[in-house]
Amino acid sequence: MRSLWKSIILGSVAAIALSAASLPALAQGKTLKFVSWQKDERGVGDWWASVIKEFETKNPGVKVEWTKVERGAYADTMTTLFAGGKPPEIVHLASFEFQKFADQGWLEDLGPYIKASGLNLEGWAGQNACQWKGKPVCVMMLYFGNIFAYNEEMLKKEGIAPPTNWAEYLAAARKLTKDTNGDGIPDQFGTGHETKGGGGQYLSELMNYTLDAGGRWTDANGKVTINTPQMIEGLARWKEVVKNALTPRDLSAGETRQMFADGRIAMKLDGPWLYPIILRGKAKDQIRIAAPPFNPPLGGSSNILGMASEIPADTKKLVWDFIAIATSDKFQTDYATLAASTPPSPRAKTDGAKAATPHFDLLVQTAQAASKAGVDRIPKGLEIQYNEFAKMIMEESQRMIIQDLDPKAVAATMQAKAEAIQKQ
Amino acid sequence: MAGGRFGLDLARPSRQHWLGYILLAPAVLLIAAIIVYPLFVSVDLSFQNVGIARLDQPRRPFTTANYERLFTSPDFWNACWVTFKLILVVTLACCLLGLGTALLVNNRFRGRSVARLFVAMPWAVPEVIAVVIFAWIFDSSFGLMNWVFLSLGLIDRTINWFSDPAAAFAVVATTMIWKGYPFVSIMCLAGLQSIPEDYYAAARVDGANAWQRLVHITLPNLRPVLGVTTILVMLWIFRDFSIIYVLTGGGPLKATQTLSIMTYEQAFSFFRMGYASAIGVVTLIFCIIAAKLMMRRAPDVL
């Protein structure tokens, strides 16, 4: 029995000694977790893959475990991972949700890394939104401006020129909404918006109209400014479009985009991501892209890249390497070409993108126009309460349409509720 | 060997029950780990002001603020009312439809096996797939239902199924009934097959008609099965999340927001896990009360 114990002890000591000797090898075999909803997205997904490939080439023995999580389940999954103490080392979040994670102290202050690496974020689109309590906790990966896509054939058939303002847009939408097969159900729509689903997307769709009417949710100081004549006008326009069924009802954003690409919707206001969907649609040859008839166009920050704070120092260095590759001039240039989107870096070369994407200059112009007008989907002063705010705006707008309420009264209700949410 | 290495003689009559406890221990420990522990954590969180919960965080001060807020919140009472309506409508419809189809396929006729298969089929369809199918059937612009209603002249303009509170509730209830009735049907069919044929033969001799045989023989004999099934259906509606979440997300205007949807929204959309835990605890209490009341009505079995 004694000899058995002796063997066990000796064996254990030998195992520990061997493990210690192989520690550097284990460090070499490190894996960084990277969760993203963009994995299968044509264009931007390819760009992420190229960043990962470059990172793995530069860091032999270090692998990036790239996992896709659907956008609908993203916030829950990331919350669970962080709350369970197992966050992905490389953090990819939407620009409207990272604030909650930063507020918990889960995102590393990138200031020292930016300084040490000499990364110049001067003129980096949307980067101001990444400041949390005075510290940069992320790098903005996309700041976009909406484009206006229309089905030229449908407009020509009705003798309509592409609209350049709200009045023309409304007249065109009315004329283009019709029942083409006579079964009593409208099957062609003037425009298309998501009216079902999350508050965030609903808010973005609605903002196309409120911005053009001159309205803002909050002012530069974060004070709620919904009960204003401009916002009331914006809400009235939204009611006009939705209540009169100039847009198909109860569809998700993806379904609406597909309907437009297939020629069932005549006009669409959307971000740069609409173009790859158009290219796969039945009506791709009929669709033209132009500047939005609304001013300023809807725009804003989209998604961010950051670093989990509760990971070892050597892992943080590796994560920064990943961020450094993604934000390098070369990969920002590739981003423009592969993702057909406006790269946030002012140093990105866009010649290749212009050749591949005919309307690329327009994307840059609308992003700049939105940026110049200080437009963002996340209202200042309501960043932390964004989800609750967006849900409230969606519900009050739905109430306005379902119960046929006066936009003036709805704006007053929204103002009171938004102030209450802000005070929580 | 009788005493074993640990001196535990399980063959002794006074220790024979120990074997039972030992065999049960892994299951009990597993249940404690995956059900009882989270339950305690949930109750504990409901008495704290917690945004995003982490187990390694220090405990926040004890507070009843979550419950005070809950009981004064119109949204909570609305969710209770929606849950109650849904339970009433769906349970009743599931029981009637389930019993009806069970009686139908209990008869002998050509193609009975196929009929039984069709009755049970919705139960086998994964919930999310069923929901997606129903979402398209009731699509406001291109759905089958509006076309059928318009073709039959029942409506003169399309119904916005997911933008109208009453219509959205009807869609959710219909989907739940379609998904839930086969379970009742299967349970009732099993119950029907256990009723001795002699009862019916004797009743026929006494001149009882079909209705009298149903009321005086079938239903009393099915009562224990129906009691258990009703409780299970009710609890399923209480906790079901995916049907409502995928179809309507609780909207429009909270017309389909049940307690489970409200819990999820508060926890994962608004990151108020303390408050969400309080809703979860109250839902649990409601479930226990409802199950207890139903158990009293089915004393023969439970």
XYZ file of C-alpha atoms in Angstrom:
726
model
C 0.000 0.000 0.000
C 2.845 2.317 0.980
C 4.592 1.682 -2.351
C 1.350 2.529 -4.154
C 1.143 5.945 -2.444
C 4.818 6.491 -3.205
C 4.209 5.805 -6.905
C 1.230 8.178 -6.967
C 3.223 11.003 -5.333
C 6.206 10.502 -7.644
C 3.952 10.371 -10.660
C 2.205 13.600 -9.626
C 5.507 15.410 -9.086
C 6.695 14.277 -12.505
C 3.453 15.415 -14.116
C 3.682 18.858 -12.479
C 7.311 19.216 -13.576
C 6.410 18.288 -17.152
C 3.473 20.705 -17.140
C 5.689 23.546 -15.921
C 8.202 22.822 -18.662
C 5.512 22.928 -21.297
C 3.874 26.214 -20.103
C 5.382 28.374 -22.857
C 4.099 25.885 -25.387
C 0.636 26.142 -23.872
C 0.785 29.940 -24.086
C 1.644 29.554 -27.750
C -1.504 27.518 -28.202
C -3.779 30.340 -27.017
C -7.263 30.868 -28.424
C -9.040 34.210 -28.497
C -12.822 34.134 -28.617
C -14.526 36.497 -31.045
C -18.319 36.565 -31.186
C -20.024 38.492 -33.981
C -23.383 38.675 -35.761
C -21.641 39.611 -39.016
C -19.925 36.269 -39.646
C -22.108 35.185 -42.580
C -22.762 38.659 -43.969
C -21.540 38.973 -47.498
C -18.793 41.579 -47.739
C -18.251 42.550 -44.133
C -18.014 38.886 -43.075
C -15.284 38.370 -45.682
C -13.456 41.382 -44.307
C -13.516 40.012 -40.727
C -12.196 36.703 -42.081
C -9.280 38.526 -43.697
C -8.485 40.328 -40.421
C -8.489 37.005 -38.547
C -6.241 35.413 -41.159
C -3.750 38.257 -40.902
C -3.784 38.107 -37.092
C -3.178 34.353 -37.039
C -0.327 34.717 -39.535
C 1.301 37.418 -37.411
C 0.810 35.452 -34.191
C 1.691 31.832 -34.898
C 0.094 29.435 -32.444
C -2.674 31.888 -31.518
C -6.082 31.071 -32.947
C -9.226 33.168 -33.162
C -12.375 31.196 -32.387
C -14.984 33.060 -34.423
C -18.590 32.324 -33.468
C -21.751 33.663 -35.026
C -24.634 34.737 -32.812
C -27.815 36.053 -34.428
C -28.455 39.759 -33.954
C -31.779 39.045 -32.219
C -30.080 37.010 -29.498
C -26.871 39.016 -29.393
C -27.410 41.236 -26.354
C -28.654 38.266 -24.264
C -25.745 36.067 -25.280
C -23.110 38.703 -24.621
C -24.681 39.650 -21.293
C -24.689 35.999 -20.246
C -21.060 35.527 -21.311
C -19.893 38.622 -19.425
C -22.059 37.971 -16.370
C -20.812 34.385 -16.254
C -17.206 35.620 -16.185
C -16.394 34.079 -19.603
C -16.500 37.043 -21.995
C -15.070 36.853 -25.497
C -11.636 38.447 -25.380
C -12.316 40.414 -28.590
C -15.549 42.309 -28.011
C -17.807 43.179 -30.941
C -20.975 45.073 -30.028
C -23.543 47.348 -31.647
C -22.945 51.012 -30.939
C -26.277 51.285 -29.109
C -25.532 48.501 -26.634
C -21.870 48.818 -25.646
C -22.656 51.529 -23.074
C -24.268 48.994 -20.702
C -21.153 46.840 -20.850
C -18.854 49.827 -20.397
C -20.926 51.018 -17.464
C -20.338 47.665 -15.748
C -16.578 48.104 -16.178
C -16.430 45.148 -18.563
C -14.671 47.027 -21.381
C -10.981 47.870 -21.093
C -9.842 51.485 -21.369
C -8.085 51.491 -24.747
C -6.391 54.859 -24.073
C -2.973 53.424 -23.042
C -2.949 51.021 -26.009
C -3.890 53.756 -28.481
C -1.155 55.973 -27.059
C 1.501 53.238 -27.021
C 0.747 52.101 -30.567
C 0.468 55.632 -31.944
C -2.893 54.889 -33.585
C -4.153 58.214 -34.893
C -7.900 58.477 -34.356
C -8.081 62.092 -35.481
C -10.995 62.362 -37.899
C -12.059 58.740 -37.243
C -15.798 58.742 -38.005
C -18.031 58.262 -34.970
C -15.121 57.748 -32.563
C -16.523 60.326 -30.119
C -19.334 57.883 -29.361
C -16.726 55.439 -27.976
C -15.787 57.761 -25.109
C -17.248 56.416 -21.881
C -16.727 58.438 -18.725
C -13.897 60.261 -20.478
C -12.088 57.130 -21.654
C -12.029 55.462 -25.086
C -13.442 51.988 -24.436
C -13.787 51.026 -28.091
C -12.967 51.840 -31.679
C -15.859 52.652 -33.995
C -16.017 50.251 -36.935
C -18.677 51.956 -39.056
C -20.332 55.344 -39.275
C -22.814 55.437 -42.122
C -25.240 57.692 -43.895
C -28.499 56.491 -45.447
C -28.828 56.238 -49.191
C -31.980 56.416 -51.287
C -32.649 53.499 -53.608
C -35.581 53.471 -56.036
C -36.989 51.221 -58.711
C -36.577 53.291 -61.859
C -38.949 51.173 -63.928
C -41.790 51.475 -61.431
C -41.342 55.236 -61.180
C -41.155 55.658 -64.967
C -44.325 53.631 -65.462
C -46.156 56.139 -63.285
C -44.394 59.129 -64.861
C -42.705 60.081 -61.593
C -39.260 61.639 -61.286
C -37.098 60.538 -58.337
C -38.298 62.659 -55.376
C -36.062 65.326 -53.913
C -38.126 66.392 -50.886
C -40.837 65.166 -48.526
C -43.789 66.440 -50.574
C -42.563 64.724 -53.754
C -41.684 61.579 -51.814
C -45.174 61.357 -50.279
C -46.887 61.973 -53.632
C -44.731 59.281 -55.247
C -45.351 56.791 -52.424
C -49.114 57.315 -52.717
C -49.101 56.825 -56.476
C -46.890 53.740 -56.330
C -48.868 51.885 -53.652
C -51.427 49.728 -55.433
C -53.146 46.379 -55.879
C -51.645 45.155 -59.140
C -53.528 41.842 -59.471
C -56.979 43.042 -58.418
C -57.467 40.647 -55.512
C -58.255 43.480 -53.118
C -54.890 43.271 -51.349
C -52.236 45.941 -52.082
C -49.143 44.111 -53.319
C -46.965 46.987 -54.467
C -45.804 49.621 -52.010
C -44.445 53.113 -52.396
C -41.897 52.703 -49.660
C -40.797 50.130 -47.072
C -40.068 50.327 -43.363
C -39.795 47.789 -40.585
C -42.787 48.207 -38.298
C -42.397 44.945 -36.399
C -39.553 43.879 -34.190
C -37.233 45.769 -31.908
C -37.473 49.356 -30.779
C -34.020 50.236 -32.131
C -34.860 49.537 -35.768
C -38.288 51.169 -35.413
C -36.628 54.292 -34.047
C -34.186 54.394 -36.977
C -37.001 54.073 -39.537
C -39.000 56.832 -37.863
C -35.965 59.124 -37.663
C -35.805 59.428 -41.463
C -38.892 61.642 -41.165
C -38.243 63.448 -37.879
C -34.746 64.530 -38.955
C -36.030 65.973 -42.218
C -38.662 67.880 -40.280
C -35.859 69.341 -38.131
C -36.628 67.354 -34.986
C -34.210 65.728 -32.534
C -34.865 63.461 -29.560
C -32.442 65.409 -27.379
C -30.291 68.504 -27.736
C -26.493 68.754 -27.489
C -26.742 68.807 -23.679
C -28.866 65.671 -23.526
C -32.101 67.536 -22.718
C -35.177 65.808 -24.128
C -36.656 67.838 -27.013
C -39.509 65.737 -28.339
C -42.381 68.118 -27.655
C -41.399 70.572 -30.387
C -43.190 71.615 -33.608
C -40.451 69.893 -35.648
C -40.853 66.555 -33.889
C -44.643 66.811 -34.118
C -44.286 67.330 -37.885
C -41.931 64.326 -38.084
C -44.375 62.123 -36.181
C -47.223 63.305 -38.420
C -45.214 62.264 -41.492
C -44.536 58.818 -40.031
C -48.230 58.414 -39.243
C -49.114 59.435 -42.803
C -46.830 56.777 -44.291
C -47.712 53.890 -41.951
C -51.419 54.517 -41.362
C -52.106 54.840 -45.080
C -50.200 51.593 -45.687
C -47.691 53.193 -48.037
C -45.308 50.647 -46.499
C -46.107 46.949 -45.985
C -47.083 46.368 -42.356
C -45.563 44.033 -39.793
C -42.454 43.031 -41.699
C -38.930 42.820 -40.347
C -36.130 44.951 -41.776
C -34.691 41.959 -43.667
C -38.041 41.071 -45.224
C -38.608 44.686 -46.294
C -35.169 44.867 -47.937
C -35.807 41.622 -49.798
C -39.188 42.879 -51.040
C -37.507 46.005 -52.357
C -34.779 43.963 -54.055
C -37.472 41.785 -55.644
C -39.438 44.744 -57.032
C -42.438 44.875 -54.679
C -41.421 48.166 -53.060
C -40.614 51.249 -55.141
C -38.446 53.384 -52.829
C -36.203 52.551 -49.898
C -34.133 54.598 -47.476
C -31.438 52.442 -45.933
C -27.779 52.063 -45.014
C -24.892 50.827 -47.180
C -25.819 47.208 -46.373
C -28.793 47.458 -48.762
C -26.592 47.237 -51.864
C -25.410 43.591 -51.480
C -29.086 42.609 -50.986
C -30.099 44.522 -54.133
C -27.477 42.610 -56.117
C -29.144 39.319 -55.180
C -32.693 40.501 -55.912
C -34.930 39.960 -58.919
C -35.176 43.696 -59.640
C -31.470 44.472 -59.429
C -31.340 45.878 -62.972
C -34.238 48.253 -62.300
C -32.849 49.755 -59.094
C -30.941 53.041 -58.984
C -29.248 54.697 -56.050
C -29.357 58.421 -55.353
C -29.028 60.988 -52.578
C -31.872 60.793 -50.032
C -34.728 63.242 -50.533
C -34.453 64.082 -46.836
C -32.015 66.438 -45.185
C -30.055 65.641 -43.100
C -29.975 61.961 -43.973
C -30.255 59.437 -41.198
C -26.835 58.256 -40.199
C -24.861 57.178 -37.258
C -22.531 54.831 -35.564
C -23.107 51.150 -36.192
C -20.763 48.756 -34.399
C -17.683 48.851 -32.220
C -14.628 46.768 -31.444
C -13.305 46.569 -27.904
C -11.472 44.459 -25.363
C -12.802 42.593 -22.325
C -11.316 44.084 -19.152
C -11.197 40.898 -17.082
C -8.594 38.994 -19.079
C -4.864 38.483 -18.408
C -2.399 41.205 -19.452
C -0.700 39.036 -22.112
C -4.081 38.271 -23.689
C -4.874 41.986 -23.739
C -1.750 42.561 -25.807
C -2.947 39.973 -28.313
C -6.418 41.522 -28.464
C -4.876 44.912 -29.129
C -2.882 43.337 -31.976
C -6.196 42.234 -33.459
C -7.707 45.715 -33.077
C -4.546 47.270 -34.516
C -4.842 45.087 -37.635
C -8.538 45.904 -38.064
C -7.850 49.640 -37.738
C -4.702 49.684 -39.892
C -4.727 51.742 -43.099
C -4.439 48.594 -45.207
C -7.430 46.864 -43.636
C -9.510 50.031 -43.548
C -8.869 50.310 -47.294
C -9.902 46.669 -47.712
C -13.017 47.354 -45.633
C -14.200 49.929 -48.173
C -13.750 47.446 -51.010
C -14.954 44.225 -49.400
C -17.810 45.574 -47.263
C -18.845 48.254 -49.783
C -19.206 50.604 -46.817
C -17.604 53.804 -45.697
C -14.558 53.008 -43.564
C -14.292 55.141 -40.424
C -10.584 55.818 -41.012
C -9.846 59.071 -42.854
C -6.649 57.469 -44.215
C -8.364 54.591 -46.023
C -7.849 54.634 -49.778
C -11.165 54.231 -51.547
C -10.124 53.955 -55.208
C -10.680 50.194 -55.253
C -14.034 50.594 -53.516
C -15.130 53.210 -56.054
C -14.364 50.796 -58.859
C -16.280 47.955 -57.182
C -19.205 50.004 -55.839
C -20.546 52.543 -58.341
C -22.265 54.698 -55.702
C -19.372 54.722 -53.255
C -18.925 58.515 -53.469
C -22.563 58.877 -52.509
C -22.005 56.691 -49.434
C -19.159 58.966 -48.388
C -21.231 62.094 -49.029
C -24.246 60.934 -47.011
C -22.039 59.751 -44.142
C -20.319 63.126 -44.116
C -23.646 64.982 -44.330
C -25.025 63.011 -41.389
C -21.811 63.485 -39.429
C -21.735 67.221 -40.159
C -25.309 67.561 -38.913
C -24.372 65.649 -35.736
C -26.850 62.869 -36.493
C -26.731 59.630 -34.545
C -29.324 56.953 -33.855
C -28.439 57.000 -30.159
C -29.736 60.175 -28.552
C -27.288 62.015 -26.350
C -28.142 61.680 -22.676
C -30.130 58.484 -23.207
C -27.282 56.096 -24.084
C -27.688 53.860 -21.031
C -31.478 53.802 -21.263
C -31.492 53.470 -25.067
C -33.375 50.149 -25.248
C -36.107 51.337 -22.913
C -36.325 54.678 -24.689
C -36.548 53.052 -28.126
C -39.251 50.655 -26.893
C -41.252 53.540 -25.468
C -41.021 55.538 -28.717
C -42.108 52.463 -30.687
C -45.113 51.830 -28.450
C -46.277 55.450 -28.406
C -45.904 55.658 -32.201
C -47.887 52.431 -32.602
C -50.532 53.851 -30.276
C -50.685 57.000 -32.417
C -51.340 54.884 -35.514
C -53.670 52.266 -33.989
C -55.769 54.733 -31.972
C -55.480 57.550 -34.535
C -54.052 59.990 -31.971
C -52.983 63.564 -32.642
C -49.163 63.697 -33.083
C -49.140 66.788 -30.838
C -50.542 64.790 -27.922
C -48.230 61.878 -28.713
C -45.166 64.141 -28.674
C -46.188 65.473 -25.254
C -46.570 61.911 -23.910
C -43.218 60.881 -25.385
C -41.540 63.922 -23.845
C -42.882 63.106 -20.362
C -42.001 59.420 -20.620
C -38.510 60.102 -22.009
C -37.792 62.507 -19.141
C -38.960 59.877 -16.648
C -36.706 57.236 -18.280
C -33.760 59.644 -18.203
C -34.240 60.317 -14.488
C -34.153 56.626 -13.499
C -17.531 -9.006 1.443
C -20.965 -8.599 3.030
C -19.790 -5.501 4.895
C -17.966 -4.142 1.876
C -14.776 -2.034 1.959
C -16.579 0.798 3.802
C -18.266 -1.467 6.280
C -21.700 -0.708 4.775
C -23.825 -3.826 4.756
C -26.700 -2.946 2.464
C -28.042 -6.485 2.743
C -29.047 -5.934 6.372
C -32.825 -5.470 6.563
C -32.497 -2.291 8.643
C -30.291 -0.677 5.954
C -32.031 -1.879 2.819
C -33.581 1.586 2.224
C -30.062 3.099 2.143
C -29.521 1.658 -1.318
C -32.532 3.606 -2.518
C -31.133 6.857 -1.108
C -27.707 6.178 -2.618
C -29.214 5.530 -6.037
C -31.355 8.643 -5.785
C -28.511 10.877 -4.583
C -27.033 11.792 -8.003
C -30.427 12.810 -9.351
C -31.248 14.807 -6.211
C -27.883 16.580 -6.331
C -28.341 17.356 -10.033
C -31.821 18.775 -9.454
C -30.494 20.830 -6.556
C -27.724 22.200 -8.767
C -29.798 23.071 -11.805
C -33.180 23.941 -10.275
C -33.030 24.652 -6.553
C -29.818 26.709 -6.535
C -30.876 29.057 -9.394
C -34.245 29.374 -7.698
C -32.591 30.569 -4.488
C -30.337 32.915 -6.457
C -33.420 34.302 -8.199
C -35.271 34.895 -4.930
C -32.149 36.506 -3.472
C -31.709 38.775 -6.523
C -35.333 39.862 -6.335
C -34.531 41.509 -2.985
C -31.595 43.491 -4.370
C -31.301 46.463 -6.683
C -29.276 44.684 -9.375
C -28.747 45.769 -12.981
C -26.694 42.984 -14.551
C -26.224 40.116 -12.117
C -22.888 38.422 -11.529
C -22.347 35.643 -9.053
C -18.940 36.975 -8.010
C -20.303 40.419 -7.184
C -20.775 41.376 -3.528
C -24.356 41.174 -2.366
C -26.276 44.464 -2.605
C -28.307 45.723 0.386
C -31.654 44.041 1.065
C -34.595 45.928 -0.423
C -38.245 45.312 -1.193
C -38.209 48.081 -3.820
C -38.530 45.615 -6.723
C -41.756 44.184 -5.313
C -43.121 47.626 -4.394
C -42.457 48.800 -7.942
C -43.902 45.610 -9.386
C -47.219 45.764 -7.562
C -47.724 49.428 -8.460
C -46.752 48.943 -12.103
C -49.645 48.989 -14.616
C -47.438 46.951 -16.963
C -47.260 44.120 -14.433
C -51.039 43.981 -13.951
C -51.483 44.143 -17.713
C -49.096 41.184 -18.094
C -51.071 39.277 -15.421
C -54.321 39.975 -17.277
C -52.847 38.921 -20.645
C -51.437 35.730 -19.092
C -54.795 34.950 -17.464
C -56.718 35.539 -20.716
C -54.285 33.395 -22.653
C -54.490 30.566 -20.121
C -58.285 30.663 -20.162
C -58.679 30.765 -23.935
C -55.894 28.367 -24.874
C -56.555 25.798 -22.131
C -60.275 25.693 -22.894
C -59.743 25.429 -26.647
C -56.981 22.835 -26.286
C -59.144 20.682 -24.022
C -62.210 20.860 -26.276
C -60.249 20.287 -29.464
C -58.021 17.635 -27.888
C -60.962 15.730 -26.438
C -62.939 16.026 -29.675
C -60.123 14.710 -31.852
C -59.352 11.939 -29.331
C -63.001 10.795 -29.436
C -62.881 10.935 -33.217
C -59.727 8.870 -33.698
C -60.786 6.434 -30.958
C -63.492 5.162 -33.306
C -62.757 2.358 -35.737
C -62.689 3.576 -39.350
C -60.562 3.218 -42.470
C -57.466 5.400 -42.274
C -57.604 5.683 -38.491
C -53.818 5.374 -38.193
C -53.280 8.208 -40.652
C -55.875 10.333 -38.849
C -54.091 9.712 -35.533
C -50.828 10.745 -37.142
C -52.335 13.999 -38.396
C -53.838 14.760 -34.998
C -50.479 14.317 -33.294
C -48.404 16.052 -35.974
C -48.460 19.632 -34.612
C -46.973 18.317 -31.379
C -43.967 16.992 -33.299
C -43.321 20.226 -35.214
C -40.624 22.305 -33.472
C -42.142 25.374 -31.851
C -40.091 27.948 -33.742
C -40.911 26.360 -37.124
C -44.614 26.348 -36.252
C -44.383 30.010 -35.293
C -42.662 30.988 -38.539
C -45.372 29.161 -40.525
C -48.123 30.966 -38.619
C -46.328 34.302 -38.994
C -46.536 33.884 -42.771
C -50.130 32.631 -42.716
C -51.134 35.769 -40.806
C -48.829 38.175 -42.617
C -50.722 41.452 -43.007
C -49.675 42.132 -46.605
C -49.060 38.759 -48.190
C -50.543 36.212 -45.760
C -52.947 33.436 -46.626
C -55.500 34.352 -43.971
C -56.312 37.826 -45.332
C -56.695 36.339 -48.832
C -59.039 33.589 -47.574
C -61.159 36.038 -45.555
C -61.339 38.481 -48.471
C -62.208 35.700 -50.932
C -64.996 34.467 -48.658
C -66.286 38.012 -48.279
C -65.807 37.950 -44.502
C -63.777 41.178 -44.579
C -63.667 44.064 -47.038
C -60.140 45.234 -46.209
C -57.039 43.435 -44.988
C -56.507 42.954 -41.270
C -53.189 44.091 -39.831
C -52.774 40.973 -37.746
C -49.731 42.125 -35.827
C -50.564 45.825 -35.589
C -53.973 45.405 -34.021
C -53.994 44.410 -30.313
C -57.049 42.134 -30.542
C -55.901 40.513 -33.786
C -52.386 39.923 -32.427
C -53.826 38.235 -29.343
C -55.991 36.040 -31.572
C -52.962 35.032 -33.677
C -50.929 34.121 -30.575
C -53.828 32.154 -29.075
C -54.480 30.322 -32.372
C -50.836 29.320 -32.702
C -50.715 28.098 -29.106
C -53.929 26.114 -29.540
C -52.612 24.486 -32.727
C -49.373 23.597 -30.981
C -50.967 22.520 -27.688
C -54.117 20.537 -28.539
C -52.343 17.352 -29.778
C -50.914 16.813 -26.302
C -54.420 16.817 -24.826
C -55.571 14.592 -27.647
C -52.842 11.999 -27.050
C -53.449 11.972 -23.297
C -57.224 11.657 -23.777
C -56.785 8.887 -26.333
C -54.708 6.938 -23.821
C -57.412 7.574 -21.215
C -60.208 6.501 -23.567
C -58.496 3.219 -24.331
C -58.368 2.383 -20.644
C -62.193 2.640 -20.258
C -63.610 -0.908 -20.345
C -65.828 -1.579 -23.361
C -68.299 -3.354 -21.014
C -69.441 0.005 -19.602
C -70.571 1.143 -23.028
C -72.157 -2.218 -23.820
C -74.166 -2.097 -20.574
C -75.211 1.498 -21.257
C -76.376 0.579 -24.751
C -78.465 -2.250 -23.288
C -80.008 0.302 -20.918
C -80.857 2.477 -23.931
C -78.333 5.282 -23.317
C -77.703 7.439 -26.392
C -74.267 8.730 -27.526
C -74.534 11.987 -25.554
C -75.539 10.135 -22.368
C -72.657 7.679 -22.823
C -70.259 10.636 -23.222
C -71.539 12.496 -20.170
C -72.067 9.543 -17.820
C -69.258 7.157 -18.826
C -66.532 8.808 -20.898
C -66.113 12.122 -19.099
C -66.173 10.762 -15.506
C -63.624 8.117 -16.457
C -61.448 10.674 -18.228
C -61.598 13.160 -15.351
C -58.274 12.153 -13.747
C -56.455 12.287 -17.086
C -58.073 15.597 -18.034
C -57.152 17.049 -14.622
C -53.451 16.290 -15.005
C -53.447 17.347 -18.659
C -55.134 20.661 -17.882
C -52.498 21.460 -15.248
C -49.681 20.611 -17.649
C -51.203 22.690 -20.463
C -51.735 25.595 -18.084
C -48.134 25.489 -16.863
C -46.931 25.276 -20.467
C -48.830 28.476 -21.325
C -47.427 30.171 -18.198
C -43.855 29.484 -19.169
C -44.076 29.535 -22.967
C -41.877 32.210 -24.418
C -40.852 31.419 -27.978
C -44.309 31.505 -29.614
C -45.107 34.988 -28.338
C -41.585 36.319 -28.649
C -41.173 35.296 -32.293
C -44.715 36.233 -33.364
C -45.246 39.585 -31.654
C -42.474 40.203 -29.119
C -45.258 41.038 -26.639
C -46.766 43.826 -28.762
C -48.512 45.710 -30.110
C -49.132 47.992 -27.139
C -48.296 45.093 -24.775
C -51.410 43.231 -25.964
C -49.535 39.910 -25.905
C -47.025 40.668 -23.166
C -47.264 37.793 -20.700
C -45.326 37.506 -17.454
C -42.601 35.430 -19.117
C -42.116 38.008 -21.896
C -42.035 40.808 -19.323
C -39.409 38.929 -17.286
C -37.212 38.492 -20.352
C -37.589 42.099 -21.441
C -36.691 43.505 -18.041
C -33.687 41.183 -17.673
C -32.150 41.234 -21.136
C -33.454 44.379 -22.846
C -33.497 46.791 -19.942
C -30.875 44.958 -17.824
C -32.874 45.087 -14.584
C -32.214 41.613 -13.301
C -33.365 42.287 -9.736
C -36.725 43.504 -10.988
C -36.941 40.659 -13.519
C -36.258 38.160 -10.716
C -39.127 39.649 -8.718
C -41.468 39.061 -11.704
C -40.128 35.501 -11.984
C -40.740 34.814 -8.291
C -44.306 36.156 -8.480
C -44.932 34.045 -11.609
C -43.703 30.986 -9.732
C -46.105 31.714 -6.873
C -48.980 32.101 -9.358
C -48.053 28.746 -10.945
C -47.992 26.993 -7.562
C -51.376 28.471 -6.591
C -52.950 27.566 -9.950
C -51.569 24.015 -9.830
C -52.759 23.563 -6.245
C -56.269 24.721 -7.147
C -56.389 22.333 -10.078
C -55.021 19.456 -7.995
C -57.871 19.926 -5.550
C -60.286 19.428 -8.406
C -58.651 16.140 -9.418
C -58.262 14.307 -6.087
C -58.496 10.845 -7.612
C -55.109 11.097 -9.186
C -52.989 13.723 -7.500
